[in-house]
Amino acid sequence: MKTTTLLGVTRNKKFSPNHVGNDGAIFSLVIQELEKMGYSVQLWDEDTFLAATEIPHQYIFTMARQKRVVKKLQQLENEGKIVVNSGFGIENCFRTNMTKNLLENGIPYPKSYIVPTDYDGNDVFENLPGKGFWVKRGDFHAIHKEDVSFAATAEEAKEMLQEYALREIPDAVISEHLRGDLVKFYAVRNTDFFFWFYPYANNHHKYAEYEHINGQSVYYPFDEKALQQAANASAEVLNIHIYGGDAIIDKHGNFHLIDVNDWPSFAPCRQEASVYIAQAIAEQFELQPVAVS
């Protein structure tokens, strides 16, 4: 029987800060699982994808994030091709878009404001409760560590906005600082797969500098199933299937999602996750596993 050929587009290294190896590893495992199911996979990087004048493949799965690549994926989807995660979903995960979508759809998310990086007012800071603020690049994901920064005062926050403006970043998200336990999760939408952990306790270096701001984990009890449901709801709102994120759990067991990402590394659970991811990809392509002759 003829094998269906899928196109897999990898993530450019600069969009995998501190996770180049991990991102490559999960993508490779997913390809292996798809091949076990009988599919053939052609592998391109983002530059090859952009340079291609024709894309013969009907089915594409990707970790790509480059804005030009995302736009090309969206164009292909408008032409009838199937993409996982959707280029529209990838764009929804850019910080400003994510903040708007989650707040407008009732997903538990910190009180936040979207401001231009030349903002010099005080009303935003006066309207945010608690002590300190998070200043986050709005137009994209975090690439540099400064793209997500804690400011103890409004003046510090304004200095960060000025730095963003110098880097030609048009807008930023200013969020309240929530006290509580930080947890990280990985998931595949509409499946039973949901893996969460405490990054401080698991030596997750990306978060090491935040521990002195938030304090050590206290391990407040919370409803894991409710967190999974909220995460799945956020994935539906953002139109992504392979995703992960972060949440803050307060002393009462209440939680707020503080970030949701399209196709993260799944580093601590990649072997198990790859099976669910491959199945989700095949389901979105509305294909049955192809028999290998």
XYZ file of C-alpha atoms in Angstrom:
293
model
C 0.000 0.000 0.000
C 1.257 3.472 -0.843
C 2.547 5.366 2.183
C 1.271 8.871 2.977
C 4.147 11.345 3.210
C 3.904 14.009 5.901
C 6.027 17.141 6.087
C 7.708 17.882 9.408
C 9.122 21.397 9.874
C 11.592 21.776 12.737
C 12.102 24.817 14.983
C 14.908 27.271 14.279
C 17.527 27.067 17.032
C 17.155 30.721 18.044
C 13.539 30.018 19.021
C 14.656 27.250 21.413
C 16.469 29.222 24.124
C 18.211 26.686 26.380
C 16.213 23.878 24.777
C 17.749 23.168 21.348
C 18.534 19.543 22.200
C 15.240 18.945 23.986
C 13.158 20.386 21.134
C 15.024 18.261 18.627
C 14.580 15.170 20.781
C 10.790 15.367 21.087
C 10.413 16.054 17.366
C 12.559 13.027 16.516
C 10.548 10.765 18.837
C 7.268 11.931 17.292
C 8.627 11.146 13.830
C 9.550 7.657 15.021
C 6.020 7.130 16.354
C 4.463 8.341 13.103
C 6.711 5.983 11.136
C 5.610 3.110 13.378
C 2.052 3.996 12.391
C 3.012 3.602 8.738
C 3.587 7.190 7.665
C 6.585 8.499 5.771
C 8.012 11.816 6.990
C 9.992 14.354 5.003
C 11.922 16.667 7.307
C 12.629 20.337 6.529
C 14.016 23.151 8.636
C 12.346 26.566 8.652
C 14.699 28.027 6.042
C 14.057 25.176 3.616
C 10.323 25.589 4.149
C 10.492 29.325 3.465
C 12.612 28.843 0.342
C 10.286 26.242 -1.183
C 8.226 27.634 -4.063
C 5.847 24.674 -3.894
C 4.679 22.603 -0.937
C 3.317 19.320 -2.349
C 2.420 17.896 1.058
C -1.203 18.000 2.198
C -0.311 17.306 5.833
C 2.251 19.306 7.837
C 3.295 19.109 11.475
C 5.647 21.684 12.899
C 7.408 23.261 15.864
C 8.227 26.377 13.788
C 7.772 29.854 15.251
C 9.452 32.281 12.851
C 6.840 34.864 11.915
C 7.382 34.470 8.165
C 7.006 30.716 8.517
C 3.817 31.138 10.546
C 2.332 33.378 7.851
C 3.217 30.838 5.160
C 1.609 28.064 7.210
C -1.546 30.155 7.530
C -1.594 30.724 3.777
C -1.308 26.978 3.171
C -4.138 26.333 5.625
C -6.312 28.833 3.791
C -5.565 26.831 0.649
C -6.833 23.657 2.303
C -3.721 22.043 3.750
C -3.797 20.642 7.305
C -1.209 21.921 9.796
C -0.548 20.859 13.416
C -0.157 23.019 15.401
C -2.104 25.398 13.192
C -0.218 28.511 12.096
C -3.154 30.491 13.475
C -2.759 28.727 16.822
C 0.979 29.397 16.886
C 0.288 33.100 16.350
C -2.355 33.022 19.086
C 0.419 32.038 21.512
C 2.372 35.245 20.933
C 2.123 36.966 24.323
C -0.255 39.826 23.495
C -2.565 37.544 21.504
C -2.494 34.898 24.235
C -3.308 37.438 26.952
C -6.275 38.835 25.018
C -7.671 35.403 24.177
C -7.360 33.938 27.663
C -8.793 36.973 29.452
C -11.682 37.352 26.999
C -12.627 33.686 27.353
C -12.624 33.437 31.138
C -9.456 31.371 31.534
C -7.912 31.973 34.994
C -5.074 34.368 34.168
C -3.354 37.148 36.146
C -4.794 40.635 35.946
C -2.902 42.166 33.028
C -2.698 45.131 30.711
C -1.337 45.386 27.182
C 0.578 48.620 26.619
C 2.736 50.137 23.886
C 6.386 50.138 24.849
C 6.409 53.956 24.886
C 3.852 53.896 27.712
C 4.855 56.275 30.500
C 1.683 56.486 32.556
C 0.883 55.279 36.054
C -2.708 54.066 35.837
C -1.776 50.531 34.762
C 0.539 50.062 37.721
C -1.917 51.640 40.145
C -4.623 49.201 38.994
C -2.551 46.063 39.525
C -2.754 44.536 43.019
C 0.105 43.111 45.027
C 3.769 44.016 45.117
C 5.757 44.161 41.900
C 4.932 43.535 38.275
C 5.864 41.182 35.450
C 6.873 42.881 32.220
C 6.695 40.599 29.199
C 7.440 41.080 25.532
C 4.100 41.232 23.738
C 4.743 40.607 20.061
C 6.337 37.169 20.320
C 7.596 34.451 22.631
C 10.472 35.018 25.032
C 13.765 34.664 23.165
C 16.047 36.508 25.595
C 15.801 36.301 29.383
C 14.887 40.005 29.481
C 11.709 39.229 27.511
C 10.096 38.144 30.801
C 11.244 40.316 33.691
C 10.129 41.134 37.216
C 9.961 44.800 38.225
C 9.726 45.693 41.898
C 8.462 49.207 41.121
C 6.648 51.077 38.380
C 9.842 52.979 37.594
C 11.727 49.729 37.010
C 8.912 48.528 34.783
C 9.060 51.718 32.716
C 12.815 51.269 32.244
C 12.160 47.782 30.917
C 9.562 49.149 28.522
C 12.130 51.638 27.249
C 14.564 48.771 26.609
C 11.883 46.936 24.659
C 11.219 50.079 22.617
C 14.915 50.345 21.754
C 14.716 46.755 20.501
C 11.731 47.790 18.335
C 9.304 45.639 20.299
C 5.956 47.405 19.803
C 4.003 46.284 22.867
C 4.275 44.549 26.201
C 2.083 42.766 28.715
C 2.171 44.091 32.290
C 0.829 41.542 34.784
C 0.269 41.419 38.509
C 2.740 39.393 40.550
C 1.021 36.375 42.093
C 2.367 34.679 45.206
C 2.306 30.907 45.288
C 3.809 27.716 43.922
C 4.999 27.683 40.331
C 4.089 24.516 38.435
C 4.890 23.628 34.836
C 2.749 21.357 32.679
C 2.831 19.555 29.338
C -0.294 18.309 27.612
C -1.942 17.087 24.425
C -5.393 18.547 23.891
C -8.423 16.272 24.320
C -6.339 13.343 25.568
C -5.568 11.904 28.995
C -1.966 13.068 28.758
C -1.212 15.761 31.323
C 2.169 15.914 33.039
C 2.957 18.559 35.659
C 5.825 19.213 38.050
C 7.499 21.808 40.269
C 10.376 23.251 38.203
C 12.289 24.596 41.216
C 12.356 21.173 42.823
C 13.396 19.499 39.567
C 16.390 21.709 38.789
C 14.716 23.291 35.768
C 17.389 25.897 35.058
C 15.154 28.170 32.997
C 13.357 29.121 36.219
C 16.315 29.305 38.611
C 16.466 33.107 38.603
C 12.739 33.381 39.440
C 12.927 31.302 42.611
C 14.348 34.150 44.704
C 11.421 36.329 43.548
C 8.652 33.851 44.206
C 10.203 31.883 47.039
C 10.653 28.150 47.390
C 7.751 25.838 46.624
C 5.406 25.275 49.559
C 3.432 22.544 47.743
C -0.042 23.878 48.352
C -2.701 21.236 47.631
C -4.818 21.863 44.533
C -7.228 20.113 42.185
C -5.048 18.578 39.475
C -8.072 17.667 37.342
C -9.311 21.268 37.451
C -5.897 22.496 36.320
C -5.947 19.994 33.459
C -9.420 21.163 32.434
C -8.350 24.810 32.488
C -5.249 23.988 30.460
C -7.314 22.084 27.894
C -9.775 24.987 27.714
C -6.891 27.373 27.047
C -5.666 25.116 24.227
C -9.127 25.165 22.674
C -9.289 28.951 22.931
C -5.830 29.311 21.360
C -6.442 26.626 18.697
C -3.449 24.447 19.564
C -3.240 20.699 20.224
C 0.335 20.121 21.385
C 1.106 22.525 24.206
C 2.459 23.291 27.638
C 2.502 26.111 30.116
C 2.996 27.434 33.621
C 0.649 28.158 36.483
C 0.761 29.705 39.941
C -1.040 27.877 42.775
C -1.940 30.053 45.756
C -2.293 29.045 49.396
C -6.011 28.384 48.935
C -5.429 25.992 46.027
C -6.611 28.524 43.447
C -4.556 28.705 40.268
C -3.865 31.051 37.367
C -2.212 30.093 34.103
C 0.636 32.522 33.488
C 1.846 31.142 30.156
C 0.709 28.718 27.443
C 3.112 27.631 24.689
C 2.656 25.827 21.403
C 4.654 22.579 21.286
C 7.230 22.903 24.088
C 10.089 20.459 24.712
C 8.245 17.904 26.895
C 11.744 17.232 28.265
C 10.862 15.337 31.473
C 8.177 13.204 29.817
C 9.035 13.088 26.123
C 8.959 9.309 25.655
C 5.368 8.957 26.843
C 4.270 12.264 25.336
C 5.547 11.383 21.853
C 2.964 8.596 21.526
C 0.076 10.939 22.355
C 1.466 13.682 20.124
C 1.765 11.370 17.125
C -1.770 10.094 17.670
C -3.094 13.652 17.940
C -1.337 14.632 14.714
C -2.819 11.669 12.850
C -6.261 12.446 14.249
C -6.079 16.041 13.060
C -5.052 14.866 9.618
C -8.175 12.659 9.708
C -6.109 9.716 8.571
C -6.017 6.138 9.705
C -2.566 4.589 10.247
C -1.251 3.433 6.896
C -0.438 -0.256 6.554
C 3.198 -0.955 5.697
C 3.506 -3.361 2.779
